[in-house]
Tab-separated table of C-alpha atoms and ligand atoms in Angstrom:
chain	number	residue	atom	x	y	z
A	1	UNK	CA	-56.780	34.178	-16.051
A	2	UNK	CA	-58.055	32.856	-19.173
A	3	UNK	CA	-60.819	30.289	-19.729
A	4	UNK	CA	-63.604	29.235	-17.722
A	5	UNK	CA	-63.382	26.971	-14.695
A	6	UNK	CA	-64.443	25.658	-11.426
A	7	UNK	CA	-62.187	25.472	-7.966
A	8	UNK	CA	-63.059	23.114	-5.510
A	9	UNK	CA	-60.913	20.642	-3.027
A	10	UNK	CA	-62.708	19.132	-0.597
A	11	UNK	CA	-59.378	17.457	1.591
A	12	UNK	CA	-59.856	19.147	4.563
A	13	UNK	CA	-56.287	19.547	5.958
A	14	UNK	CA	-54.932	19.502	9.319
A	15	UNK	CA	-51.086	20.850	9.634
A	16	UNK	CA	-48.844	21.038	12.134
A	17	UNK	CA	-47.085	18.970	14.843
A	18	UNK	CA	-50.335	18.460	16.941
A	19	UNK	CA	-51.839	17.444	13.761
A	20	UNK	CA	-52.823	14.009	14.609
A	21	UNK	CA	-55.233	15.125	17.365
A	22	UNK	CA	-57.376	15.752	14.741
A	23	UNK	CA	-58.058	11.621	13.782
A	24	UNK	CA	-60.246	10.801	16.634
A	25	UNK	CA	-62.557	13.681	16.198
A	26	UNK	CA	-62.710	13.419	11.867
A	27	UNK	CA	-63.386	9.293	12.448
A	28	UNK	CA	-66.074	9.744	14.552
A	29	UNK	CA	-68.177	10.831	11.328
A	30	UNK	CA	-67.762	7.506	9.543
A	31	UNK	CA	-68.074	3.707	10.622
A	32	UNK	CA	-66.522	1.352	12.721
A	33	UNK	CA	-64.732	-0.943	10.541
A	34	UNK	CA	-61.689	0.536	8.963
A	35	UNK	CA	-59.233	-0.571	6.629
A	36	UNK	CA	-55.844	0.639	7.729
A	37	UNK	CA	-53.183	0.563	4.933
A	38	UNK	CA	-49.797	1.302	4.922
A	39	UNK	CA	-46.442	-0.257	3.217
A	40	UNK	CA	-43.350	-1.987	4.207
A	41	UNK	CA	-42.663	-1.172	7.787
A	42	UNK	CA	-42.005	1.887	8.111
A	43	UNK	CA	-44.550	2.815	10.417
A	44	UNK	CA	-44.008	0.502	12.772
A	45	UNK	CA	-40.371	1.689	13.295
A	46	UNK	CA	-40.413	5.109	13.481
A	47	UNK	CA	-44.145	4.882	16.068
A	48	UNK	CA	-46.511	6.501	14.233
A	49	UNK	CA	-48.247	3.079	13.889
A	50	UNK	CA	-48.612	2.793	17.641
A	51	UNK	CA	-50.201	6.571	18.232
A	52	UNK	CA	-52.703	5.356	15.416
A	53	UNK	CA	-53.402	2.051	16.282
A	54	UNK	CA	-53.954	4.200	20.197
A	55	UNK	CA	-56.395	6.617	18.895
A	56	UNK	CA	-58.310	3.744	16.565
A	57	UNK	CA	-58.651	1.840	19.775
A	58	UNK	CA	-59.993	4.955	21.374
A	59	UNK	CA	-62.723	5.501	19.510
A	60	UNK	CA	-63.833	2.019	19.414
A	61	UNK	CA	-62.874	1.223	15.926
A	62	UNK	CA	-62.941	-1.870	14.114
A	63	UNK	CA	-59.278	-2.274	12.452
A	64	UNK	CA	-58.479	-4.640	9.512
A	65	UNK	CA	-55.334	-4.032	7.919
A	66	UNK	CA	-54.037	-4.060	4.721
A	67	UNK	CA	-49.974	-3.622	4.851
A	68	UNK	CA	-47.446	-4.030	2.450
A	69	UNK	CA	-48.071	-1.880	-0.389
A	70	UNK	CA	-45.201	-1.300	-2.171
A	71	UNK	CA	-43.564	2.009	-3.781
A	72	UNK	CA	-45.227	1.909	-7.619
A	73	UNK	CA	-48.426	0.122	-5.974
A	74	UNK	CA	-49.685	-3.241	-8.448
A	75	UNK	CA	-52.825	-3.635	-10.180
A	76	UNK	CA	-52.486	-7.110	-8.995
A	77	UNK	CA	-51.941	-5.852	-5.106
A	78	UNK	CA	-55.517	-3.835	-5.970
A	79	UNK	CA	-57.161	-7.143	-6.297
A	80	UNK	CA	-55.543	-8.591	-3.027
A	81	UNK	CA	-56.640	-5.485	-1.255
A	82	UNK	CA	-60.295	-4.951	-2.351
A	83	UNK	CA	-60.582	-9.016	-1.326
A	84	UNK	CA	-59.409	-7.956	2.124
A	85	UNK	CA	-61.485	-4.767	2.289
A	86	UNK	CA	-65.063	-6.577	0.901
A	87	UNK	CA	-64.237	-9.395	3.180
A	88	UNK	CA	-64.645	-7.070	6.901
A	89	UNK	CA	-66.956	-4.925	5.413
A	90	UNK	CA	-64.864	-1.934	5.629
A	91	UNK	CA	-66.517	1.922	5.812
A	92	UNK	CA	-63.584	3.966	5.732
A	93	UNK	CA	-59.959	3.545	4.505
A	94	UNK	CA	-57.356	5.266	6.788
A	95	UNK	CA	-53.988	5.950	4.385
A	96	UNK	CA	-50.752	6.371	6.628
A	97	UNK	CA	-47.811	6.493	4.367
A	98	UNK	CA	-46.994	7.844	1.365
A	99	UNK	CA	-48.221	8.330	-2.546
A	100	UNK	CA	-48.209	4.812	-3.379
A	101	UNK	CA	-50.347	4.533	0.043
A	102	UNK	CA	-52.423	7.002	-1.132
A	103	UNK	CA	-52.515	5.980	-4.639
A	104	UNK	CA	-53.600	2.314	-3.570
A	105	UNK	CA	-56.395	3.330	-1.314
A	106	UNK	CA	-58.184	5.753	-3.970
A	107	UNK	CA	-57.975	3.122	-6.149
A	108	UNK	CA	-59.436	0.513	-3.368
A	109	UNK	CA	-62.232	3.000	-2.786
A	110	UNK	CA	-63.298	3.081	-6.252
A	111	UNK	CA	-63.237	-0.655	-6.213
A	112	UNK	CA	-64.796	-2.276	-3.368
A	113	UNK	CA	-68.289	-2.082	-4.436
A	114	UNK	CA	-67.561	-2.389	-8.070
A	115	UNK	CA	-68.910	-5.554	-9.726
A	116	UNK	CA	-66.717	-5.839	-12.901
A	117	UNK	CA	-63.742	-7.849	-12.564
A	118	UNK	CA	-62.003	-5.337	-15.313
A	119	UNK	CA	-60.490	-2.901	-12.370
A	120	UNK	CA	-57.155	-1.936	-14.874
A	121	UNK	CA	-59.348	-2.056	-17.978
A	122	UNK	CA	-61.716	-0.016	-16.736
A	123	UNK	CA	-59.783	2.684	-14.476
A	124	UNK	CA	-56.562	2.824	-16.045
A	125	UNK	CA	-57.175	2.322	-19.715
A	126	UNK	CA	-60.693	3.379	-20.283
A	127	UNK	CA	-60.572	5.916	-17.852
A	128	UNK	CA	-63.877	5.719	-16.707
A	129	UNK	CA	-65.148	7.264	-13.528
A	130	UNK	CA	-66.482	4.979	-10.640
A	131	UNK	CA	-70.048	4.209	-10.868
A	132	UNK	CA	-70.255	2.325	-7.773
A	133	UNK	CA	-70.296	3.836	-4.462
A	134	UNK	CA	-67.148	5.331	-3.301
A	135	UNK	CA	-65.901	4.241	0.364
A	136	UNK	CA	-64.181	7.270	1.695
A	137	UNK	CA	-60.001	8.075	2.264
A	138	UNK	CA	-58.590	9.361	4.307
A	139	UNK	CA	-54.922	9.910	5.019
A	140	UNK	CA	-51.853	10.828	7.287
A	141	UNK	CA	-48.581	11.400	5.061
A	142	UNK	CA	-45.425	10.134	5.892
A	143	UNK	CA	-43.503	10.954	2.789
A	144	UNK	CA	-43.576	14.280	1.257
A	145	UNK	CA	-43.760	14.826	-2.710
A	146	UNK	CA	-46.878	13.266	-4.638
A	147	UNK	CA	-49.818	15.669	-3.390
A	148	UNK	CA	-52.025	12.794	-3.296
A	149	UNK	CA	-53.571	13.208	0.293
A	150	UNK	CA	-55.109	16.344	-1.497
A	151	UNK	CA	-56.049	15.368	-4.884
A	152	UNK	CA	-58.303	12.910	-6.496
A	153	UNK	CA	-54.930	11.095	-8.697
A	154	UNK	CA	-54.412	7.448	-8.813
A	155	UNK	CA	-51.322	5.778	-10.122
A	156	UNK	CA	-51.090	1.987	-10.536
A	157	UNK	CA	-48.511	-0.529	-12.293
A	158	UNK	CA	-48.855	-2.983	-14.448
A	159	UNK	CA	-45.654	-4.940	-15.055
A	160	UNK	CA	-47.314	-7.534	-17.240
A	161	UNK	CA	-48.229	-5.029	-19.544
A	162	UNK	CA	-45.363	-2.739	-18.942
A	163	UNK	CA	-47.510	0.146	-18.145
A	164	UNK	CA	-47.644	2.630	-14.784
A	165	UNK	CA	-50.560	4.694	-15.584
A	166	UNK	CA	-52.776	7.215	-13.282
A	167	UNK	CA	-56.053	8.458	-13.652
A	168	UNK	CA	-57.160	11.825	-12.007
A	169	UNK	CA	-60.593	11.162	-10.608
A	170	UNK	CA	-63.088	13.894	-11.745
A	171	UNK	CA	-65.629	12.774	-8.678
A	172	UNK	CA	-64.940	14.716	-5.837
A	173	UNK	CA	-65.759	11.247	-3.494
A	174	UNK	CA	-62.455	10.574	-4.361
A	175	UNK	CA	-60.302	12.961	-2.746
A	176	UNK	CA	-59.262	12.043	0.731
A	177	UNK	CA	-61.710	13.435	3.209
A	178	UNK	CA	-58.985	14.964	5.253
A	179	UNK	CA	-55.052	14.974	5.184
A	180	UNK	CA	-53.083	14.830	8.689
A	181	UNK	CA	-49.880	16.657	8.024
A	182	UNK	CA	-47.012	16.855	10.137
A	183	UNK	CA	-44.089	17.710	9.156
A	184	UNK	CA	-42.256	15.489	11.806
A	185	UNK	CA	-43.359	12.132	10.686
A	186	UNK	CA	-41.135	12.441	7.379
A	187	UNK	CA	-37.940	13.063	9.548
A	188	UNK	CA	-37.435	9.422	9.231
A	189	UNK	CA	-37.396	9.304	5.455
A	190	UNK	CA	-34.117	7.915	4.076
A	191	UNK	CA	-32.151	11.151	2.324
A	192	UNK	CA	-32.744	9.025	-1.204
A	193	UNK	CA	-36.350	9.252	-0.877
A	194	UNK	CA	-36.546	13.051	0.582
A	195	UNK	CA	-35.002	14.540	-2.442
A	196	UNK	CA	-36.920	12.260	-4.524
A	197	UNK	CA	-39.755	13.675	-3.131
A	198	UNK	CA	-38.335	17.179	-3.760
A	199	UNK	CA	-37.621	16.882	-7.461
A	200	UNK	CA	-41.163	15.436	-7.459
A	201	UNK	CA	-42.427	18.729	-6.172
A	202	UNK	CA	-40.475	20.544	-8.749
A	203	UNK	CA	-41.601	18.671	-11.005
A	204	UNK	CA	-45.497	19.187	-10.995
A	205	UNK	CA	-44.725	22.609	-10.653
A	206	UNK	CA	-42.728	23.243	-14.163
A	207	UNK	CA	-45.446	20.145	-15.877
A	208	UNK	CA	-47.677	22.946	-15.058
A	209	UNK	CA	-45.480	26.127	-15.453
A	210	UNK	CA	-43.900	25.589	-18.836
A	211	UNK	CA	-47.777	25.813	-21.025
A	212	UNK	CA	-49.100	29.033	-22.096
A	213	UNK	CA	-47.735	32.335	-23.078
A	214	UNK	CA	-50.509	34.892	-21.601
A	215	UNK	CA	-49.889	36.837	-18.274
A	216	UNK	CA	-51.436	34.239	-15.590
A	217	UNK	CA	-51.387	34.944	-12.018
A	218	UNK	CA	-51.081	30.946	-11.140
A	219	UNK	CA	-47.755	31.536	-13.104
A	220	UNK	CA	-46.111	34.072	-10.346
A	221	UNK	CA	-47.920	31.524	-7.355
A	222	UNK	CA	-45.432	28.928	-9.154
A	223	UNK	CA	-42.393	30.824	-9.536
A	224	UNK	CA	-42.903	31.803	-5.658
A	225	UNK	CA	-43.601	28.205	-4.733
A	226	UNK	CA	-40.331	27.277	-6.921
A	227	UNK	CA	-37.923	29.655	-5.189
A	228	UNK	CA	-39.326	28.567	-1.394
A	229	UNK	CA	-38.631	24.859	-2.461
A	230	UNK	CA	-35.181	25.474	-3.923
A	231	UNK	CA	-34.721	27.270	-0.436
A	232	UNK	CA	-35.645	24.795	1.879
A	233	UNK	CA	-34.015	21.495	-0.067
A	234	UNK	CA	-31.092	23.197	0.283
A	235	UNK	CA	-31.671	23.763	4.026
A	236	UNK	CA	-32.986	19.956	4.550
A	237	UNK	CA	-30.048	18.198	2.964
A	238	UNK	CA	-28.048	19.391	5.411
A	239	UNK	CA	-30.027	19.166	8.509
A	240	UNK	CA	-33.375	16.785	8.291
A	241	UNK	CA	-34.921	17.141	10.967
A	242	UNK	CA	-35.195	21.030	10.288
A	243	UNK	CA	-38.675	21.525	10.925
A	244	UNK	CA	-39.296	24.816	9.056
A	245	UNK	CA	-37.389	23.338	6.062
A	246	UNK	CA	-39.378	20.364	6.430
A	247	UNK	CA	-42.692	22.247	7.224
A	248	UNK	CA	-42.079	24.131	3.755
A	249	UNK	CA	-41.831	20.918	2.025
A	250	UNK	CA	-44.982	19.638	3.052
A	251	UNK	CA	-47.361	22.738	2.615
A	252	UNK	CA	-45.076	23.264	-0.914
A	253	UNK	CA	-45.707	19.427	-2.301
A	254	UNK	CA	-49.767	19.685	-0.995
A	255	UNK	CA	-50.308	23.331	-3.198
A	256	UNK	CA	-48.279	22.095	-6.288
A	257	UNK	CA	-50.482	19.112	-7.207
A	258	UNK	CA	-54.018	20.082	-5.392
A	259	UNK	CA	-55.036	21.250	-9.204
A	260	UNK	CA	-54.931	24.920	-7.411
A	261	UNK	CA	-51.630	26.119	-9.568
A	262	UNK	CA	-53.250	24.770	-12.781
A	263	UNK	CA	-56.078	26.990	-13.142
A	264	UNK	CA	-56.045	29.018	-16.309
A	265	UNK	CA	-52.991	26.483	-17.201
A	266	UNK	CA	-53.234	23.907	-20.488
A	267	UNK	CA	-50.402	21.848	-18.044
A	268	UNK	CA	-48.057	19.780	-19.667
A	269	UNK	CA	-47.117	16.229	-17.922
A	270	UNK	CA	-44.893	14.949	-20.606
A	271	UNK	CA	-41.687	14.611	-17.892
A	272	UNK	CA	-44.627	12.808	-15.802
A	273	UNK	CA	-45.266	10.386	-18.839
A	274	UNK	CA	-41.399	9.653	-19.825
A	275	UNK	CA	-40.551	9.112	-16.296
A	276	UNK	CA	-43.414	6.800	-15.710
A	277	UNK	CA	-42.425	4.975	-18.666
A	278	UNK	CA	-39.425	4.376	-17.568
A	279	UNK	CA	-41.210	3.094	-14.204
A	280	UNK	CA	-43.157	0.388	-15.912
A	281	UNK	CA	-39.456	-1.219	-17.221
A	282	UNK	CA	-37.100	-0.338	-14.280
A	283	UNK	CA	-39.618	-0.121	-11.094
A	284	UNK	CA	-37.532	2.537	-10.281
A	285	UNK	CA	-38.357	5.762	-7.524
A	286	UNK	CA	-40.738	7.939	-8.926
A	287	UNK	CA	-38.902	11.456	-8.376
A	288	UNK	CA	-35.656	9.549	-9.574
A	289	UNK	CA	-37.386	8.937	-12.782
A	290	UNK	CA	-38.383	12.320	-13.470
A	291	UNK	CA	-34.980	13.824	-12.299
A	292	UNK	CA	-33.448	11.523	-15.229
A	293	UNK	CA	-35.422	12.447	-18.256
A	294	UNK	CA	-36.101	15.974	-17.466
A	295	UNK	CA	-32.728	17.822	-18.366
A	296	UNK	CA	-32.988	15.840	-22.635
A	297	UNK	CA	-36.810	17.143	-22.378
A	298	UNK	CA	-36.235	20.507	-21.059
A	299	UNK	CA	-33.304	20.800	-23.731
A	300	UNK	CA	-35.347	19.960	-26.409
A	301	UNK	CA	-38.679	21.877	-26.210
A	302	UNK	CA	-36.884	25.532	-24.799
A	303	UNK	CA	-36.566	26.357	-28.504
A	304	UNK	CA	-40.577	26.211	-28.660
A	305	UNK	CA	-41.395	27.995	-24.978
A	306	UNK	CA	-38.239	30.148	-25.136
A	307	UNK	CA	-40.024	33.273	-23.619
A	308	UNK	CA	-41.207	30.781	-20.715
A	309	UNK	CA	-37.734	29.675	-20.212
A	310	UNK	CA	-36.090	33.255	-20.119
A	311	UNK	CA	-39.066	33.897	-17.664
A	312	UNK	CA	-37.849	30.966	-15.494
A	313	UNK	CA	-34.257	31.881	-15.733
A	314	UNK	CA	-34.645	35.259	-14.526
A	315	UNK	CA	-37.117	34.870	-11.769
A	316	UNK	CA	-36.733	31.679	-10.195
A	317	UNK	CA	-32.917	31.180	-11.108
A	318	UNK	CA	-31.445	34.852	-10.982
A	319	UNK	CA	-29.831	34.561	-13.876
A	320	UNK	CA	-28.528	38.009	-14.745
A	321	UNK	CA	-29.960	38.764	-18.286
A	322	UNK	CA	-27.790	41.924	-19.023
A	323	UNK	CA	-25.617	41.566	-22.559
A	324	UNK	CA	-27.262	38.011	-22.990
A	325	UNK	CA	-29.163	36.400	-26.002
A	326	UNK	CA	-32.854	35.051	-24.590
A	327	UNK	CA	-31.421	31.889	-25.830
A	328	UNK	CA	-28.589	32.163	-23.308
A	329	UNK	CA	-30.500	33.416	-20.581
A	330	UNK	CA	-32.313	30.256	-20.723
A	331	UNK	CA	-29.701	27.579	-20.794
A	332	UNK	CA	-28.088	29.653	-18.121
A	333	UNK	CA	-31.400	29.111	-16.251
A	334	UNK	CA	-31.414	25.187	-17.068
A	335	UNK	CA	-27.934	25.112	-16.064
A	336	UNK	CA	-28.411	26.522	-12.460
A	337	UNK	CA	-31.464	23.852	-12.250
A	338	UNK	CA	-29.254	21.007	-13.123
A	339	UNK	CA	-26.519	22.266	-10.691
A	340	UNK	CA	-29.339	22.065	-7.717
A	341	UNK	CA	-30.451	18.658	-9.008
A	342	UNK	CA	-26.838	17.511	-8.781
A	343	UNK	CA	-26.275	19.272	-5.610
A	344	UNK	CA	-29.562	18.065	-3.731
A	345	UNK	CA	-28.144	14.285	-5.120
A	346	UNK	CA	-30.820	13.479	-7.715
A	347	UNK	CA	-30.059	10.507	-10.261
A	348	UNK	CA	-29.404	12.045	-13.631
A	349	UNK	CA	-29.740	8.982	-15.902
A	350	UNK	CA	-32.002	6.413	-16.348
A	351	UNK	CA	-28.901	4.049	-16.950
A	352	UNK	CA	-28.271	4.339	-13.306
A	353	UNK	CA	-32.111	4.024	-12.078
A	354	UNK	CA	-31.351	0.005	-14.246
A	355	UNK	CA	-32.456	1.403	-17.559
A	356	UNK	CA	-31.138	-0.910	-20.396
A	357	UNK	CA	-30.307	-0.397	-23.911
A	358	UNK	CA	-32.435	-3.283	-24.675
A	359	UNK	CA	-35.164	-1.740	-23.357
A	360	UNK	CA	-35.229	1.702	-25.250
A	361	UNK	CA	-37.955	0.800	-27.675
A	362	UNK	CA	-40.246	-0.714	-24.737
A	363	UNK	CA	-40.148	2.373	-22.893
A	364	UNK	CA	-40.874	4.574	-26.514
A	365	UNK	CA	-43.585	2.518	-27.041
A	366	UNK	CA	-45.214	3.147	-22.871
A	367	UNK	CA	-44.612	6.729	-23.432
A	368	UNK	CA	-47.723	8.626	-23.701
A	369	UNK	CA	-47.908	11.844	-25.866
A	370	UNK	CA	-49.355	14.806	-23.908
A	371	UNK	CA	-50.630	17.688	-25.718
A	372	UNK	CA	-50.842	20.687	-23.539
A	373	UNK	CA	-47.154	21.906	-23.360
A	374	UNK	CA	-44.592	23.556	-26.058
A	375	UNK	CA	-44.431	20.527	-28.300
A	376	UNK	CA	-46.305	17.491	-29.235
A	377	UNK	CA	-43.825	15.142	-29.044
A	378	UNK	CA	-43.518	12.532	-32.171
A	379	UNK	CA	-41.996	9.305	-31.660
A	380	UNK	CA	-38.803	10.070	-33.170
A	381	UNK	CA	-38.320	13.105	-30.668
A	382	UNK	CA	-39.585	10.563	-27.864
A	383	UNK	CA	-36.673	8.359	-28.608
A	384	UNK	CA	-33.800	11.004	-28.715
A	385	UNK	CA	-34.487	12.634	-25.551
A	386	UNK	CA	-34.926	8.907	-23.927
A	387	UNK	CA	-31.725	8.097	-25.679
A	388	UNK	CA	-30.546	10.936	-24.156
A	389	UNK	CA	-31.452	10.068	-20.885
A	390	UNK	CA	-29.190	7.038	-20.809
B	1	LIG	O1	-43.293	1.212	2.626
B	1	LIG	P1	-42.661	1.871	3.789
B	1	LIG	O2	-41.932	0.941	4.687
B	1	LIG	O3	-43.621	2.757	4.530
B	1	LIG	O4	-41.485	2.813	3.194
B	1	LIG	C1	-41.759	3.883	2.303
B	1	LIG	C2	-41.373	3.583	0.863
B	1	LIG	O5	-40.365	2.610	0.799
B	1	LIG	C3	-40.841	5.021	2.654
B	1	LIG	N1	-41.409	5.907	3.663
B	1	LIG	C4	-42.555	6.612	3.602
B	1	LIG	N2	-42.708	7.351	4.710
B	1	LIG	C5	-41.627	7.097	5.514
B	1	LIG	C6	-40.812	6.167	4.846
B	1	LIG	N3	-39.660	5.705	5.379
B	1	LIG	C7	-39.310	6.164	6.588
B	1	LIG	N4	-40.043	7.077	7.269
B	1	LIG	C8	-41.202	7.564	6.774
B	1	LIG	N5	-41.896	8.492	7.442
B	1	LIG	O6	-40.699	5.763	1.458
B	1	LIG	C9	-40.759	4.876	0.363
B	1	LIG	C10	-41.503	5.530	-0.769
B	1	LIG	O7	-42.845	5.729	-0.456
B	1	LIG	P2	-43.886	6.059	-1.626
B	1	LIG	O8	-45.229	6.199	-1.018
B	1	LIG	O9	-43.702	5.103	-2.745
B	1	LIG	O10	-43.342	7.476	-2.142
B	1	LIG	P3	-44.096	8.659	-2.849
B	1	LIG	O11	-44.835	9.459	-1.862
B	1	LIG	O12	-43.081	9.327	-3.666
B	1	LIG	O13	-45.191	7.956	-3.801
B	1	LIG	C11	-44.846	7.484	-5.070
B	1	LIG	C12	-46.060	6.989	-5.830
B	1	LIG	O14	-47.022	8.033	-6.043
B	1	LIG	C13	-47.268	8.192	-7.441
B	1	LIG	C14	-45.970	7.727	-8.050
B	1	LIG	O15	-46.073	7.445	-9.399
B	1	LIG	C15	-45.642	6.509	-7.217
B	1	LIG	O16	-46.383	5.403	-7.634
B	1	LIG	N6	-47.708	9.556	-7.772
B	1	LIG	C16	-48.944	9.939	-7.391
B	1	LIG	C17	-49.489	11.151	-7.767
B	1	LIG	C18	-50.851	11.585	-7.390
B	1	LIG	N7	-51.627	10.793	-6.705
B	1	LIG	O17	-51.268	12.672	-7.748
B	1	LIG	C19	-48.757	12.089	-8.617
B	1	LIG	C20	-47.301	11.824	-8.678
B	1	LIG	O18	-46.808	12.434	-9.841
B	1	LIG	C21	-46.930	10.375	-8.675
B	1	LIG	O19	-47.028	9.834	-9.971
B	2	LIG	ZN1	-45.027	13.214	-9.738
């Protein structure tokens, strides 16, 4: 483990299928007015709405509600919501949904008592850290993949600028204060968003996985993590509602993006930065995104992580490296990822997420240039695996 550095998560989690029993108790340390925010409906038809709204009433809460946040949450819907949230006074923000629930609420939180009326400027471009007080998060997930109901990440959209941008909080006030996770409230997720989720999961795993070359243990956690979800996707596209499949998912997508895995790890997040990119012109799913630009990218920087990629092949892939090049044993290992993408029905291209030709050069120009993975990625190589992507 090399470098220097400091683990701590304060998200204390409760898991299982009696998970929600644990609300009443956890509210009982904040105050009575709570904001509860969620998106388009979804609660409301599949009842988990109801058992809340039960419990809230229970324990004598106060309950304003801010609905309607939308997958990619708006800057502008940030503005609506802290309105709602100063109006009622609100001491604690209850999160039932997914990511862009999440995502929205942290970003309320930081808000609310924040005088500036530069929210975007100051959170998503300047990156500065709140220096108001934080109202506290808390969640119940509803939609496996982002890791946000254990991690202090943000991601807002800002169409009029073209730009879908999230900051990582480094205060700790801004992870949720507890995550209610059970796996049976995602069993109504439509099939398109499950896998997206998936991929998502998959995703933050290889951002992190493919940086470095020295022998790190958070390296073999990942591969381990990697072969369980390849496993269970497999196992949940054909039967949803299969609970240790679905289980797996859940604990899998909470561990890979908790900042656990990326200790001793430079991390990489270009895939993250293409894909949101592409986000800010299309509005399109965020796993979907990823799934679409990460076969060009993955192409293009094996040459400069080759050992990583043989690595990968062989031990979360077994690909056979007998009589083989390194080179070969690591597009063989690619190859078997893109046949599981293609098998677990993730969108390969951005032309089908409603990328445009015309919009190439827009979504160059959003793309921002990480520098902890295999390559720093110019411009030029920005637009070729982009073109690619089409
Ligand atoms: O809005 P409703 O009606 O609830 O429907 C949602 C939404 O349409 C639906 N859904 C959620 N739970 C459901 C359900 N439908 C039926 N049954 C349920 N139980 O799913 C749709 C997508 O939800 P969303 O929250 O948008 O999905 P996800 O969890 O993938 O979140 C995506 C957002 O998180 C950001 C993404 O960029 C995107 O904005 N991310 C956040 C990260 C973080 N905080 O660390 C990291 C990620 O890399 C990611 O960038
Ligand atoms: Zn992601």
């Amino acid at each position: 483990m090399l470098g220097d550095f400091t683990y701590y998560n304060p998200t204390k989690l409760f898991f299982g299928k009696d998970a929600l029993d644990n609300l009443g108790p956890e509210l009982r340390k904040y105050g009575k007015n709570i904001l509860l925010v969620y998106g388009g409906g979804s609660i409301k038809r599949n009842g988990i709405y109801d058992k809340v709204i039960n419990i809230l009433k229970k324990e004598g809460k106060n309950v304003f509600e801010d609905s309607g946040v939308m997958p990619n949450p708006t800057i502008e819907k940030v503005i609506e919501g802290v309105k709602i949230a100063r109006d009622n006074k609100v001491d604690f923000i209850l999160a039932i949904g997914g990511g862009s629930v999440i995502d929205y609420s942290k970003a309320l939180s930081v808000s609310i008592h924040y005088e500036g009326n530069d929210i975007w400027e100051k959170y998503y471009e300047r990156f500065e850290e709140p220096t108001c007080k934080i109202v506290p998060v808390g969640s119940v997930l509803t939609m496996v993949g982002t890791g946000s109901e254990m991690n202090c990440g943000s991601v807002i959209t800002n169409f009029s600028k073209k730009l879908k941008i999230g900051h990582v909080f480094q205060n700790e006030e801004v992870f949720p204060k507890f995550a209610i996770l059970n796996p049976e409230f995602t069993y109504t997720v439509p099939k398109y968003q499950m896998v997206s989720g998936i991929y998502d999961i998959m995703s933050h795993i290889l951002e992190q996985y493919f940086s470095g070359t020295d022998d790190n243990t958070s390296d073999y956690i990942m591969e381990g993590l990697m072969r369980s979800l390849i496993h269970s996707s497999l196992v949940a596209i054909e039967n949803n509602k299969d609970y240790e499949a679905r289980s797996n998912i859940m604990w899998i997508a909470t561990w890979a993006l908790n900042t656990f895995i990326a200790k001793g790890k430079t991390t990489d997040w270009e895939v993250h930065m293409l894909g949101q990119a592409v986000a800010a012109y299309t509005n399109a799913t965020h796993g979907m995104t990823l799934a679409a630009v990460s076969m060009p990218y993955y192409h293009h920087i094996l040459p400069y992580g080759l050992e990583k990629f043989k690595r990968f092949a062989i031990n979360v892939w077994n690909v056979d490296p007998t009589d083989k090049s390194d080179k070969e044993i690591a597009l063989e290992g690619l190859d078997r990822m893109k046949e599981w993408m293609i098998k677990i029905g993730l969108v390969m291209n951005i032309t089908d997420l409603g990328a445009t030709k015309d919009m190439l050069e827009g979504i160059v120009n959003s793309t921002l240039v990480m520098a902890g993975g295999y390559k720093v990625l110019t411009k030029d190589e920005i637009r070729e695996i982009i073109k690619e992507s089409y």
